[in-house]
XYZ file of C-alpha atoms in Angstrom:
408
model
C -48.461 -18.859 -3.615
C -46.433 -19.811 -6.895
C -49.262 -22.418 -7.817
C -51.922 -19.797 -7.333
C -50.234 -17.079 -9.663
C -49.485 -19.873 -12.254
C -53.082 -20.960 -12.260
C -54.420 -17.648 -12.659
C -52.139 -16.687 -15.415
C -52.796 -19.698 -17.332
C -56.509 -19.558 -16.824
C -56.622 -16.201 -18.279
C -54.396 -17.234 -21.063
C -56.705 -19.907 -22.209
C -59.897 -18.003 -21.615
C -60.527 -17.676 -25.302
C -60.269 -21.536 -25.943
C -62.365 -23.049 -23.092
C -64.843 -22.111 -20.339
C -63.600 -25.072 -18.280
C -62.394 -23.931 -14.740
C -58.831 -24.888 -14.293
C -57.429 -25.651 -10.925
C -53.777 -24.810 -10.207
C -53.129 -28.416 -8.992
C -53.978 -29.832 -12.535
C -51.496 -27.496 -14.155
C -48.025 -28.306 -15.290
C -45.357 -25.541 -15.446
C -41.919 -26.040 -17.063
C -39.558 -24.207 -19.148
C -36.183 -23.050 -20.115
C -34.367 -19.671 -19.989
C -31.133 -18.034 -20.491
C -29.811 -14.626 -20.333
C -26.399 -12.888 -20.166
C -24.099 -10.068 -20.944
C -20.431 -10.020 -22.090
C -17.757 -7.356 -23.258
C -15.031 -8.263 -25.731
C -11.371 -7.657 -25.213
C -11.381 -4.356 -26.988
C -14.158 -3.125 -24.618
C -16.792 -3.411 -26.987
C -20.133 -5.813 -26.806
C -19.446 -9.422 -26.382
C -19.331 -11.665 -29.414
C -20.091 -15.307 -30.495
C -18.110 -17.140 -32.996
C -19.005 -20.005 -35.488
C -17.791 -21.786 -38.692
C -19.726 -23.614 -41.321
C -23.006 -25.367 -40.790
C -22.172 -27.412 -37.836
C -23.172 -25.473 -34.476
C -20.140 -23.990 -32.524
C -19.651 -25.032 -29.028
C -21.872 -23.213 -26.633
C -20.311 -22.504 -23.335
C -19.527 -18.915 -23.399
C -20.895 -18.713 -26.974
C -24.578 -17.808 -26.688
C -25.193 -14.159 -27.309
C -28.918 -14.432 -26.720
C -31.572 -14.090 -24.298
C -34.328 -16.929 -24.446
C -37.258 -17.351 -22.093
C -39.907 -20.253 -22.724
C -42.028 -20.629 -19.931
C -44.542 -23.640 -20.821
C -47.939 -24.387 -19.389
C -49.906 -27.505 -19.848
C -53.624 -28.030 -18.469
C -55.679 -31.135 -18.740
C -59.326 -30.234 -19.286
C -60.682 -33.450 -19.799
C -60.390 -36.902 -18.309
C -62.859 -39.515 -19.542
C -63.293 -42.814 -17.905
C -61.002 -44.657 -20.499
C -57.992 -43.088 -18.608
C -57.139 -40.800 -21.418
C -56.431 -37.088 -20.932
C -57.341 -34.218 -23.017
C -55.864 -30.613 -22.828
C -53.784 -27.742 -24.186
C -50.276 -26.642 -24.057
C -49.118 -22.789 -24.200
C -45.706 -21.456 -24.578
C -45.029 -17.678 -24.625
C -41.637 -17.070 -25.638
C -39.047 -14.339 -26.284
C -35.670 -14.605 -28.039
C -33.205 -11.856 -28.975
C -29.498 -11.435 -29.600
C -27.361 -9.193 -27.891
C -27.083 -5.840 -29.702
C -29.037 -7.195 -32.696
C -28.959 -4.947 -35.815
C -32.359 -3.586 -36.291
C -33.254 -4.983 -32.660
C -35.029 -3.247 -29.780
C -33.927 -3.104 -26.112
C -37.397 -4.245 -25.338
C -37.922 -8.194 -25.260
C -40.863 -9.035 -27.764
C -42.916 -12.115 -26.874
C -44.961 -14.236 -29.061
C -46.404 -17.753 -28.862
C -43.813 -20.287 -29.451
C -46.278 -23.140 -28.892
C -49.927 -23.420 -28.659
C -51.456 -26.801 -29.369
C -54.250 -29.183 -28.355
C -53.684 -32.845 -27.287
C -55.256 -36.085 -26.152
C -52.908 -38.486 -24.601
C -52.973 -42.180 -23.609
C -55.755 -42.652 -26.010
C -56.828 -46.567 -26.150
C -57.819 -46.504 -29.695
C -54.526 -44.991 -30.728
C -52.557 -47.694 -28.948
C -52.213 -45.606 -25.832
C -50.558 -42.874 -27.948
C -51.150 -39.127 -28.371
C -52.904 -36.860 -30.919
C -51.971 -33.268 -31.181
C -52.753 -30.349 -33.474
C -51.499 -26.572 -33.454
C -48.167 -24.817 -33.223
C -45.446 -26.746 -31.447
C -41.851 -27.732 -30.940
C -41.755 -30.984 -32.547
C -39.566 -34.056 -32.923
C -36.579 -32.269 -31.746
C -33.439 -34.385 -30.980
C -30.861 -32.110 -29.493
C -26.912 -32.698 -28.912
C -25.528 -31.182 -25.635
C -22.322 -29.052 -25.593
C -23.027 -27.619 -29.057
C -26.646 -27.461 -28.865
C -27.552 -28.674 -32.302
C -30.894 -30.145 -33.451
C -30.074 -33.353 -35.221
C -33.923 -33.424 -35.891
C -36.201 -30.539 -35.808
C -39.848 -30.160 -37.408
C -41.234 -27.340 -35.503
C -44.153 -25.326 -36.826
C -47.925 -25.967 -37.410
C -49.407 -29.286 -37.978
C -51.449 -32.227 -36.621
C -50.062 -35.754 -35.771
C -50.278 -38.946 -33.869
C -47.288 -39.882 -31.624
C -46.081 -42.773 -29.525
C -48.422 -45.391 -30.715
C -47.111 -48.538 -28.852
C -46.438 -51.514 -31.426
C -44.723 -53.479 -28.539
C -41.267 -53.366 -30.231
C -41.338 -49.725 -30.559
C -43.598 -46.531 -30.626
C -44.638 -44.909 -33.944
C -45.416 -41.284 -34.689
C -46.610 -39.734 -38.005
C -47.435 -35.963 -38.605
C -48.410 -33.499 -41.268
C -46.988 -29.995 -41.032
C -47.489 -26.887 -43.111
C -45.959 -23.567 -43.247
C -49.444 -21.586 -43.258
C -48.075 -18.032 -42.902
C -46.479 -16.934 -46.391
C -45.817 -13.093 -46.276
C -47.309 -12.134 -49.590
C -46.726 -8.438 -48.650
C -42.899 -8.673 -48.632
C -42.484 -11.808 -51.002
C -44.472 -12.072 -54.256
C -43.541 -15.766 -54.293
C -44.625 -16.331 -50.726
C -44.908 -19.979 -49.957
C -48.455 -21.083 -49.844
C -47.484 -24.118 -48.057
C -44.603 -26.306 -47.287
C -46.018 -29.508 -46.852
C -44.111 -32.099 -44.761
C -45.108 -35.526 -43.684
C -42.835 -36.998 -41.180
C -42.739 -40.455 -39.267
C -40.637 -41.742 -36.327
C -40.301 -45.259 -34.929
C -38.445 -44.995 -31.880
C -37.374 -47.147 -28.624
C -36.557 -50.239 -30.486
C -34.610 -52.280 -27.662
C -30.999 -53.523 -29.118
C -29.767 -54.515 -25.710
C -30.695 -54.151 -21.901
C -29.780 -50.420 -21.833
C -29.859 -49.744 -25.543
C -32.470 -48.322 -27.961
C -32.562 -47.599 -31.768
C -34.796 -44.911 -33.319
C -35.573 -44.112 -36.892
C -36.542 -40.738 -38.260
C -37.868 -39.861 -41.665
C -39.586 -36.795 -43.419
C -40.520 -35.574 -46.859
C -41.229 -31.962 -47.643
C -42.447 -30.408 -50.749
C -42.767 -26.500 -51.140
C -46.052 -25.429 -53.019
C -45.135 -21.996 -54.738
C -47.535 -19.667 -56.747
C -46.996 -17.531 -59.660
C -47.604 -13.681 -59.378
C -50.682 -13.004 -61.287
C -50.569 -9.095 -60.675
C -48.164 -8.751 -63.307
C -48.477 -8.842 -67.023
C -47.504 -11.214 -68.350
C -47.477 -13.466 -65.236
C -44.315 -13.772 -63.502
C -43.503 -17.430 -62.896
C -42.566 -18.578 -59.507
C -39.147 -20.410 -59.019
C -39.396 -23.938 -59.124
C -40.637 -25.500 -55.612
C -38.068 -27.628 -53.988
C -38.465 -30.989 -52.214
C -36.328 -32.335 -49.397
C -36.163 -35.959 -48.312
C -34.605 -37.077 -44.996
C -33.698 -40.301 -43.255
C -31.711 -41.004 -39.964
C -31.280 -43.643 -37.370
C -29.823 -43.017 -33.973
C -28.784 -45.453 -31.249
C -28.746 -44.502 -27.537
C -26.882 -46.691 -24.998
C -26.695 -46.044 -21.231
C -24.272 -47.104 -18.694
C -21.186 -46.599 -20.890
C -18.080 -44.998 -19.271
C -20.097 -43.728 -16.467
C -22.687 -42.164 -18.518
C -24.504 -42.748 -21.916
C -23.781 -42.237 -25.619
C -25.425 -41.332 -28.783
C -24.492 -42.680 -32.189
C -26.312 -41.051 -35.245
C -26.183 -41.235 -39.104
C -28.294 -39.123 -41.265
C -28.809 -38.370 -44.941
C -30.784 -35.413 -46.335
C -31.367 -34.756 -50.133
C -32.387 -31.239 -51.104
C -33.692 -31.585 -54.591
C -32.288 -28.436 -56.296
C -29.321 -27.815 -54.072
C -27.206 -30.494 -52.403
C -26.984 -33.817 -50.548
C -25.781 -34.075 -46.815
C -24.434 -36.961 -45.034
C -24.051 -36.761 -41.327
C -22.533 -38.606 -38.353
C -22.786 -37.910 -34.797
C -21.198 -39.571 -31.848
C -21.895 -37.989 -28.375
C -20.661 -39.392 -24.883
C -21.380 -38.326 -21.410
C -20.059 -39.436 -18.201
C -19.508 -38.811 -14.551
C -16.345 -39.458 -12.208
C -17.636 -39.913 -8.816
C -14.373 -39.406 -6.892
C -13.478 -36.202 -8.556
C -17.277 -35.026 -8.506
C -16.708 -34.239 -12.138
C -19.087 -34.711 -15.141
C -17.700 -34.860 -18.658
C -19.083 -34.691 -22.139
C -17.556 -34.986 -25.571
C -19.006 -34.877 -29.198
C -17.901 -35.484 -32.651
C -19.679 -34.386 -35.858
C -18.794 -35.045 -39.267
C -20.768 -33.548 -42.505
C -20.381 -34.119 -46.332
C -22.022 -31.550 -48.549
C -22.305 -32.813 -51.935
C -23.569 -29.913 -54.353
C -25.920 -30.328 -57.356
C -25.831 -28.109 -60.371
C -22.264 -27.536 -60.459
C -21.972 -26.022 -56.749
C -18.954 -26.406 -54.615
C -18.900 -29.602 -52.336
C -17.472 -29.420 -48.767
C -16.440 -31.547 -45.752
C -17.022 -30.353 -42.424
C -16.064 -31.769 -38.836
C -16.085 -30.653 -35.290
C -14.802 -32.253 -32.099
C -15.111 -30.972 -28.469
C -15.298 -31.768 -24.856
C -16.286 -30.223 -21.590
C -15.210 -30.867 -17.942
C -17.688 -29.783 -15.128
C -16.481 -30.333 -11.432
C -17.844 -29.347 -8.095
C -15.490 -27.072 -5.980
C -17.447 -26.731 -2.797
C -21.291 -26.391 -2.228
C -22.738 -24.699 -4.963
C -19.373 -23.550 -6.568
C -18.273 -25.317 -9.564
C -15.562 -24.988 -12.225
C -16.131 -25.949 -16.139
C -13.717 -25.654 -19.068
C -14.738 -26.342 -22.715
C -12.768 -26.810 -25.785
C -13.799 -27.112 -29.417
C -12.390 -27.189 -32.895
C -14.431 -26.759 -36.306
C -13.061 -27.396 -39.738
C -14.385 -26.691 -43.147
C -12.777 -28.000 -46.290
C -14.466 -26.734 -49.622
C -13.887 -28.431 -52.898
C -12.590 -24.938 -54.149
C -10.708 -22.412 -52.195
C -8.713 -22.648 -48.938
C -9.587 -24.854 -45.869
C -10.868 -22.988 -42.770
C -10.711 -23.869 -39.081
C -11.545 -22.352 -35.779
C -11.062 -23.518 -32.216
C -12.164 -22.110 -28.660
C -11.495 -22.596 -25.128
C -13.720 -21.284 -22.289
C -12.717 -21.556 -18.603
C -15.726 -20.830 -16.460
C -16.627 -20.443 -12.753
C -20.275 -21.185 -11.732
C -22.857 -21.270 -8.871
C -25.384 -23.933 -9.223
C -28.313 -24.972 -7.270
C -27.204 -28.715 -6.733
C -24.226 -30.998 -6.660
C -24.120 -32.303 -10.239
C -23.366 -30.809 -13.655
C -27.065 -30.561 -14.691
C -28.202 -28.777 -11.490
C -30.048 -25.595 -12.409
C -30.212 -22.803 -11.981
C -26.755 -21.939 -12.797
C -24.759 -18.595 -12.872
C -21.500 -18.539 -14.754
C -18.409 -16.283 -14.931
C -16.598 -17.133 -18.147
C -13.732 -16.044 -20.553
C -14.332 -17.381 -24.135
C -11.068 -17.335 -26.262
C -11.669 -18.041 -29.960
C -9.059 -18.246 -32.705
C -9.595 -18.875 -36.503
C -7.441 -19.245 -39.775
C -6.755 -16.313 -41.933
C -8.914 -17.969 -44.740
C -12.066 -17.271 -42.481
C -13.895 -14.310 -43.940
C -16.532 -13.688 -41.274
C -15.641 -15.794 -37.681
C -19.044 -14.636 -36.057
C -21.999 -16.889 -35.364
C -24.386 -14.513 -36.676
C -23.267 -12.246 -39.643
C -24.882 -9.083 -38.013
C -22.249 -9.160 -35.249
C -19.337 -8.336 -37.567
C -21.070 -4.661 -37.881
C -22.067 -4.308 -34.221
C -18.920 -4.988 -32.793
C -16.708 -3.240 -35.595
C -14.576 -6.076 -36.619
C -10.803 -5.445 -37.822
C -10.627 -7.719 -40.754
C -7.060 -8.483 -39.982
C -8.055 -9.967 -36.691
C -7.569 -13.792 -36.225
C -8.697 -14.291 -32.779
C -11.385 -12.837 -30.287
C -12.390 -13.060 -26.684
C -15.436 -12.378 -24.491
C -15.546 -11.829 -20.740
C -19.309 -12.458 -19.589
C -21.820 -13.804 -17.319
C -24.638 -15.980 -17.860
C -27.705 -17.338 -16.024
C -29.469 -20.451 -17.109
C -32.176 -22.726 -15.997
C -34.677 -25.385 -16.966
C -37.371 -26.801 -14.798
């Protein structure tokens, strides 16, 4: 029954793009969702906390609803064994009690793009064009994108050169909002490249990422004299990441990145992430350390940031699990006081399986966060300070909440 519903829905969604009849068996259906609710220690709505530009740790600290069902249909299969099709992902995202928000979840197309895969003439690579989540490299327990080039574009990816797979793409921000911004960006042109999967040892691979972005602004000719647009910025980014399996019962990631924002700052990043599993204790564990150096240009303020955290996730019996996560964030500016924040989140969960990544999962958690006096706004999103009615003398906060999460 599920396949019939999915097939019918997907065929209707794609009716404007193709007259090809879709078979439910030819469809792929996967996605991600999370949703929850919480209250803070004072009885108001739950809150999430964060400090600096490194993501806070996520367990009990995700005050939002995300729904991303993804449908992929292959609509042509030539004799050369390539496959051609379309991917569609309607999505909704909203924070709890967001200021100016609505109680009704609003849906938009997060992704919709055409593709051709396993194309012999492209070294068995893949061509794509449209709007998509692209070149995402994500950490685990703090849910940070080390690489992320979502948006509109066209590209060729995973061309197999033997020693590794090469990808290249051209992206453009084509929706400048001239009605609200007289200097609306006509196009933010980005050229990106990736060379991934280079073997370094039997269980190790090395990947290289890079992109160059140039914003193209226009002057406002509706004024006399003409109002000149601000200078367009350029961004250059390069990074390398090494993945190694079979370490401490799991895998690790080591990454180094450098980003130069032409008229703003230079950013240097280091990431170390490790996961493992202790069979005898039926327990998984994850740890991460992040370091970031922000070097300002044009007489700005430099800063150094770091974060370190870990999570334990063990089975009690059957679907019942226990989790605990702790994390620490620190920011040291070149001017002013240093700032720090730490959190701990004990959790009980029910999951559809015996390992830490079994999904769906349902969690009951208590998130306790404390911060230094120098932190002016401890909330992950600035709008939360208004919605929870923060006492400015407060240096700690806690939320009791529930959350459901799944990917498939």
